[in-house]
Each structure stands twice: as C-alpha cells, then as structure tokens.
Tab-separated table of C-alpha atoms in Angstrom:
chain	number	residue	atom	x	y	z
U	257	MET	CA	13.637	-29.280	-11.128
U	258	ARG	CA	13.913	-25.885	-12.810
U	259	ARG	CA	10.994	-24.972	-12.737
U	260	LEU	CA	10.591	-26.312	-9.123
U	261	ILE	CA	13.677	-23.530	-8.668
U	262	ALA	CA	12.399	-20.436	-10.261
U	263	LEU	CA	9.217	-21.622	-7.594
U	264	LEU	CA	10.990	-21.229	-4.608
U	265	LEU	CA	12.714	-18.101	-5.778
U	266	ALA	CA	9.293	-16.575	-6.210
U	267	ALA	CA	8.565	-17.463	-2.794
U	268	ILE	CA	11.303	-15.589	-0.942
U	269	LEU	CA	11.100	-12.550	-3.091
U	270	PHE	CA	7.307	-12.462	-2.186
U	271	CYS	CA	7.685	-12.908	1.101
U	272	PRO	CA	11.188	-12.526	3.071
U	273	PRO	CA	12.063	-14.370	5.412
U	274	VAL	CA	11.630	-12.464	8.735
U	275	SER	CA	14.611	-11.417	11.120
U	276	ALA	CA	15.276	-12.982	14.296
U	277	ALA	CA	16.458	-9.797	15.482
U	278	SER	CA	12.892	-8.808	16.710
U	279	ASP	CA	10.503	-10.410	19.355
U	280	THR	CA	8.416	-7.488	18.289
U	281	LYS	CA	5.185	-7.999	15.917
U	282	TYR	CA	4.812	-5.187	12.499
U	283	VAL	CA	1.917	-4.742	10.377
U	284	ALA	CA	2.119	-2.194	7.253
U	285	ILE	CA	-1.590	-0.665	6.876
U	286	THR	CA	-2.510	0.766	2.930
U	287	PHE	CA	-4.555	2.634	1.611
U	288	ASP	CA	-5.451	3.287	-2.220
U	289	ASP	CA	-7.698	4.738	-5.159
U	290	GLY	CA	-7.151	8.515	-3.113
U	291	PRO	CA	-7.184	10.758	-2.006
U	292	SER	CA	-10.529	10.775	-1.525
U	293	GLY	CA	-11.542	13.880	0.026
U	294	HIS	CA	-13.794	13.495	3.742
U	295	PHE	CA	-12.614	10.229	3.608
U	296	THR	CA	-9.543	10.745	3.570
U	297	GLU	CA	-9.410	13.320	5.997
U	298	GLU	CA	-11.168	11.135	8.838
U	299	LEU	CA	-8.269	8.748	8.319
U	300	LEU	CA	-5.629	11.372	8.048
U	301	ASP	CA	-7.255	12.201	11.626
U	302	GLY	CA	-7.724	9.114	12.969
U	303	LEU	CA	-4.353	8.075	13.018
U	304	GLN	CA	-2.945	11.214	13.628
U	305	GLN	CA	-4.622	10.909	17.125
U	306	ARG	CA	-3.026	7.411	17.238
U	307	HIS	CA	0.330	8.418	16.493
U	308	VAL	CA	0.121	5.854	13.504
U	309	HIS	CA	1.750	6.429	10.047
U	310	ALA	CA	0.208	4.391	7.053
U	311	THR	CA	1.426	4.023	3.322
U	312	PHE	CA	-0.732	5.763	0.963
U	313	PHE	CA	-0.837	4.981	-2.782
U	314	LEU	CA	-2.201	7.913	-4.898
U	315	CYS	CA	-4.390	7.801	-8.041
U	316	GLY	CA	-3.693	11.058	-10.792
U	317	TYR	CA	-7.314	11.086	-11.406
U	318	ARG	CA	-7.772	11.752	-7.629
U	319	LEU	CA	-4.020	14.171	-6.932
U	320	GLU	CA	-6.322	16.785	-9.787
U	321	ASP	CA	-9.193	16.730	-7.703
U	322	PHE	CA	-7.421	17.255	-3.507
U	323	SER	CA	-3.235	17.654	-4.199
U	324	SER	CA	-3.521	19.344	-0.924
U	325	LEU	CA	-4.483	16.043	0.900
U	326	ALA	CA	-1.608	14.818	-0.399
U	327	GLU	CA	0.754	17.478	0.514
U	328	ARG	CA	-0.421	16.717	4.089
U	329	ILE	CA	-0.200	13.303	4.042
U	330	LYS	CA	3.186	14.037	2.988
U	331	GLN	CA	3.963	16.572	5.782
U	332	GLU	CA	2.122	13.742	7.902
U	333	GLY	CA	4.679	11.391	7.634
U	334	HIS	CA	2.674	9.404	5.966
U	335	GLU	CA	4.577	7.186	3.036
U	336	ILE	CA	2.947	8.147	-0.392
U	337	GLY	CA	3.437	5.603	-3.586
U	338	LEU	CA	2.129	5.520	-6.665
U	339	HIS	CA	-1.999	3.817	-8.088
U	340	GLY	CA	-1.095	4.840	-11.979
U	341	TYR	CA	-3.372	8.199	-12.626
U	342	SER	CA	-6.310	6.294	-14.273
U	343	HIS	CA	-6.421	3.252	-12.204
U	344	ASP	CA	-6.188	1.603	-15.504
U	345	SER	CA	-5.431	-2.299	-14.963
U	346	MET	CA	-1.450	-2.079	-16.178
U	347	ALA	CA	-1.861	-5.847	-17.416
U	348	ASP	CA	-2.244	-5.185	-20.729
U	349	MET	CA	-0.695	-1.702	-20.989
U	350	SER	CA	2.501	-1.146	-23.257
U	351	ALA	CA	5.419	-0.257	-21.278
U	352	GLN	CA	4.966	3.291	-22.946
U	353	GLN	CA	1.855	3.659	-21.584
U	354	ILE	CA	2.924	2.468	-17.666
U	355	ARG	CA	5.705	4.568	-18.175
U	356	GLN	CA	2.978	7.090	-18.898
U	357	GLU	CA	0.742	6.108	-16.684
U	358	LEU	CA	3.452	6.297	-13.445
U	359	GLU	CA	5.182	9.657	-14.582
U	360	ASP	CA	1.929	11.471	-14.711
U	361	THR	CA	1.451	10.705	-11.299
U	362	LEU	CA	4.640	11.646	-9.598
U	363	ALA	CA	3.810	15.463	-11.404
U	364	LEU	CA	0.983	15.840	-9.195
U	365	LEU	CA	2.973	14.490	-5.799
U	366	PRO	CA	3.390	17.598	-3.406
U	367	GLN	CA	7.642	18.460	-4.264
U	368	GLY	CA	9.816	16.182	-1.742
U	369	CYS	CA	8.226	13.398	-2.310
U	370	ASN	CA	10.668	10.452	-1.894
U	371	VAL	CA	8.883	7.731	-4.396
U	372	ARG	CA	9.984	4.394	-4.114
U	373	LEU	CA	7.121	2.055	-4.289
U	374	MET	CA	4.077	1.522	-6.562
U	375	ARG	CA	1.066	-0.855	-6.497
U	376	PRO	CA	-0.331	-2.368	-9.691
U	377	PRO	CA	-4.590	-1.169	-9.898
U	378	GLY	CA	-6.270	-4.775	-8.658
U	379	GLY	CA	-2.857	-6.283	-8.233
U	380	ALA	CA	-2.719	-7.040	-11.516
U	381	SER	CA	1.309	-6.935	-13.191
U	382	ALA	CA	3.070	-8.280	-15.675
U	383	SER	CA	6.274	-8.432	-17.381
U	384	GLN	CA	6.328	-4.972	-18.604
U	385	VAL	CA	5.323	-3.664	-15.420
U	386	SER	CA	8.132	-4.847	-13.929
U	387	GLN	CA	10.159	-3.526	-16.835
U	388	VAL	CA	8.582	-0.343	-16.430
U	389	CYS	CA	9.429	0.064	-12.203
U	390	GLU	CA	12.725	-1.166	-12.400
U	391	GLU	CA	14.116	1.097	-14.790
U	392	MET	CA	12.176	3.677	-12.718
U	393	ASP	CA	13.699	2.850	-9.494
U	394	LEU	CA	9.808	1.696	-8.161
U	395	SER	CA	8.687	-1.757	-6.307
U	396	ILE	CA	6.224	-3.516	-5.894
U	397	ILE	CA	3.690	-4.103	-3.312
U	398	THR	CA	0.927	-6.211	-3.248
U	399	TRP	CA	-0.226	-7.352	-0.148
U	400	SER	CA	-0.770	-10.607	2.929
U	401	ALA	CA	-4.922	-9.372	4.103
U	402	ASP	CA	-7.440	-8.205	1.766
U	403	PRO	CA	-10.733	-7.769	3.376
U	404	ARG	CA	-12.443	-6.388	0.007
U	405	ASP	CA	-13.539	-3.391	1.570
U	406	TRP	CA	-14.094	-1.786	-1.613
U	407	ALA	CA	-16.916	-4.302	-1.969
U	408	VAL	CA	-18.036	-5.161	1.555
U	409	HIS	CA	-19.027	-2.114	3.143
U	410	SER	CA	-19.977	-3.543	6.628
U	411	ALA	CA	-16.867	-2.771	8.953
U	412	PRO	CA	-17.217	-5.387	11.030
U	413	GLU	CA	-16.661	-7.691	7.899
U	414	VAL	CA	-14.112	-6.287	7.139
U	415	GLU	CA	-12.856	-5.816	10.735
U	416	GLN	CA	-13.121	-9.388	10.864
U	417	ALA	CA	-11.257	-10.442	7.529
U	418	VAL	CA	-8.678	-8.424	8.110
U	419	LEU	CA	-7.844	-10.143	11.966
U	420	GLU	CA	-8.312	-13.342	10.059
U	421	GLN	CA	-5.464	-13.011	7.872
U	422	VAL	CA	-2.920	-10.171	9.655
U	423	SER	CA	0.399	-12.009	10.831
U	424	ASP	CA	3.673	-10.631	11.361
U	425	GLY	CA	5.177	-8.625	8.496
U	426	GLY	CA	2.078	-8.154	6.832
U	427	ILE	CA	0.557	-5.979	4.943
U	428	ILE	CA	-2.955	-4.843	5.125
U	429	LEU	CA	-5.039	-3.440	1.645
U	430	MET	CA	-7.766	-1.327	2.446
U	431	HIS	CA	-9.329	1.673	0.582
U	432	ASP	CA	-9.129	5.402	1.949
U	433	MET	CA	-13.255	5.771	0.053
U	434	TYR	CA	-16.198	4.850	2.120
U	435	ASP	CA	-16.552	5.505	5.547
U	436	SER	CA	-17.339	1.548	7.053
U	437	SER	CA	-13.783	1.127	5.280
U	438	ILE	CA	-12.111	4.887	7.719
U	439	GLU	CA	-14.106	2.717	10.620
U	440	ALA	CA	-12.555	-0.429	10.751
U	441	ALA	CA	-9.588	1.059	9.976
U	442	LEU	CA	-9.128	2.952	12.858
U	443	TYR	CA	-10.785	-0.102	14.734
U	444	LEU	CA	-7.599	-2.725	13.356
U	445	VAL	CA	-5.802	-0.261	14.349
U	446	ASP	CA	-6.769	-0.273	17.697
U	447	GLU	CA	-6.772	-3.829	18.134
U	448	LEU	CA	-4.214	-4.704	16.530
U	449	GLN	CA	-2.193	-2.253	18.731
U	450	ALA	CA	-3.762	-4.182	21.459
U	451	GLN	CA	-3.137	-7.369	20.392
U	452	GLY	CA	1.149	-6.344	20.524
U	453	TYR	CA	1.337	-5.294	17.242
U	454	GLU	CA	3.504	-2.475	15.794
U	455	PHE	CA	2.252	0.120	12.668
U	456	VAL	CA	4.915	1.277	9.944
U	457	THR	CA	5.352	1.811	6.469
U	458	VAL	CA	6.297	-0.678	4.195
U	459	SER	CA	9.462	1.193	3.803
U	460	GLU	CA	9.819	0.677	7.726
U	461	LEU	CA	8.518	-3.071	7.546
U	462	ALA	CA	10.763	-4.050	5.236
U	463	GLN	CA	14.063	-1.722	6.911
U	464	ILE	CA	13.216	-3.360	9.776
U	465	ARG	CA	13.369	-6.848	8.404
U	466	GLN	CA	16.527	-6.202	6.342
U	467	CYS	CA	14.993	-6.170	3.236
U	468	THR	CA	15.954	-4.598	0.430
U	469	LEU	CA	13.511	-3.042	-1.690
U	470	GLU	CA	14.742	-4.049	-5.489
U	471	PRO	CA	13.618	-1.817	-8.439
U	472	GLY	CA	10.676	-4.112	-10.299
U	473	GLY	CA	10.337	-6.630	-7.601
U	474	ILE	CA	7.359	-8.067	-5.959
U	475	TYR	CA	6.659	-8.026	-2.436
U	476	SER	CA	3.251	-9.099	-0.674
U	477	CYS	CA	5.068	-9.230	3.353
U	478	PHE	CA	8.328	-9.447	5.220
C-alpha cells in the first residue's frame, strides 16, 4: 500500500493535472545542448518569424564559444535553463560536482537571466541531483515527447515521431544541433499551430496550468 501511494504521488509530480479552466491546447518546445552556431541562428530566425518562444537548456562549454547567441536567446524572449557545463551525466556525480557544473554554467549566462529550470544531460537524474537543485532553487524539467532527433537525422521521421507523441500540456525535447532538427522543429511549429496548439515556454506552461514549480521537483508535462 505504501508503495502504491508513493507511485501515485510521483505520477502527480511528473505530470500534474490539466486545469479545466482552459480549452486551448498548449505545448512547450525545448532545445538541448546549445547554443550551436548557425544551427541556433537559423532556429531563432524561424521562431522569430513565427512569433514563438521556446525554452533552451544551454551547456556551459557551448556558452564559452557562443555567448552572443545566449544574449540573443534572452533578448528575443525565450526561456533559458541549465544543461550542465560539460554535458556529462550527473547520475554518478557527487553533489559538489553537480553544483560546480551548474554554477559554472550560470556564470556564463547573460546578465539578468533569472534561471529557474535545469535539465540533466540525457535526463539522467538521482537523489543528489534533486538535492542540489532544491538548494539552488531549480526545478528539473524532462519531457513527454522525444523524437531522438540527435540520433535520427531525418526531418520527416522526427516530425512523425513528435506528432505521434505530442499532447496538450506536453514538453517536446529537441536539439539545435543539426539541419534536420531545425527543419523538423519549424515544420512542427507550423503543423501544431494549424492543429490548434499554442507554443509557450516551460514556465509559462506551468503557470497556465496553475502548477507551482517546486525546487528539486521533476516535471515532464503539465
């Protein structure tokens, strides 16, 4: 019985209930591993043309090379979250190592970034990840739709995978690292808007669904 109660509580945290107050379908599209030079530039151009805001989980080592793109992401109204400095898995890191990864990445972000989200590389989490995030006032964001665009370098296949997995309140995982991913992402924005979806950032999605993002909490949809 205790195990059943624990599983039910975990399910509520991972996918909070949808508010009945709105009939609009909302979705958040997120991009990991950047910024990535011309790939990110092309994506930002396309999102700007479509008046869509996304959430970018940025890597510290990438910020070393593309700091101006991080500034552009911020200035154009997108949300920024942390993805660690090295992109190494945090599952086997000590709490001190995880904190260093996050602090080193925070130090490279543009001034004025109010970062409240973190996505562990590969989605690999552990108790020490949640502990550090709780201490640093960060919520852990995973996803509900994963087309594995980092491995499937075919825009049509990526598009089909997302369309099969997407749902109201969902979080789409993609990467601004490949031509096929950028092509697929912009197609998906157009197609899902045509289907009645509105694109918002992760934090906006949580707010719309009246979900308070708790530090250290793990969320995959709203």
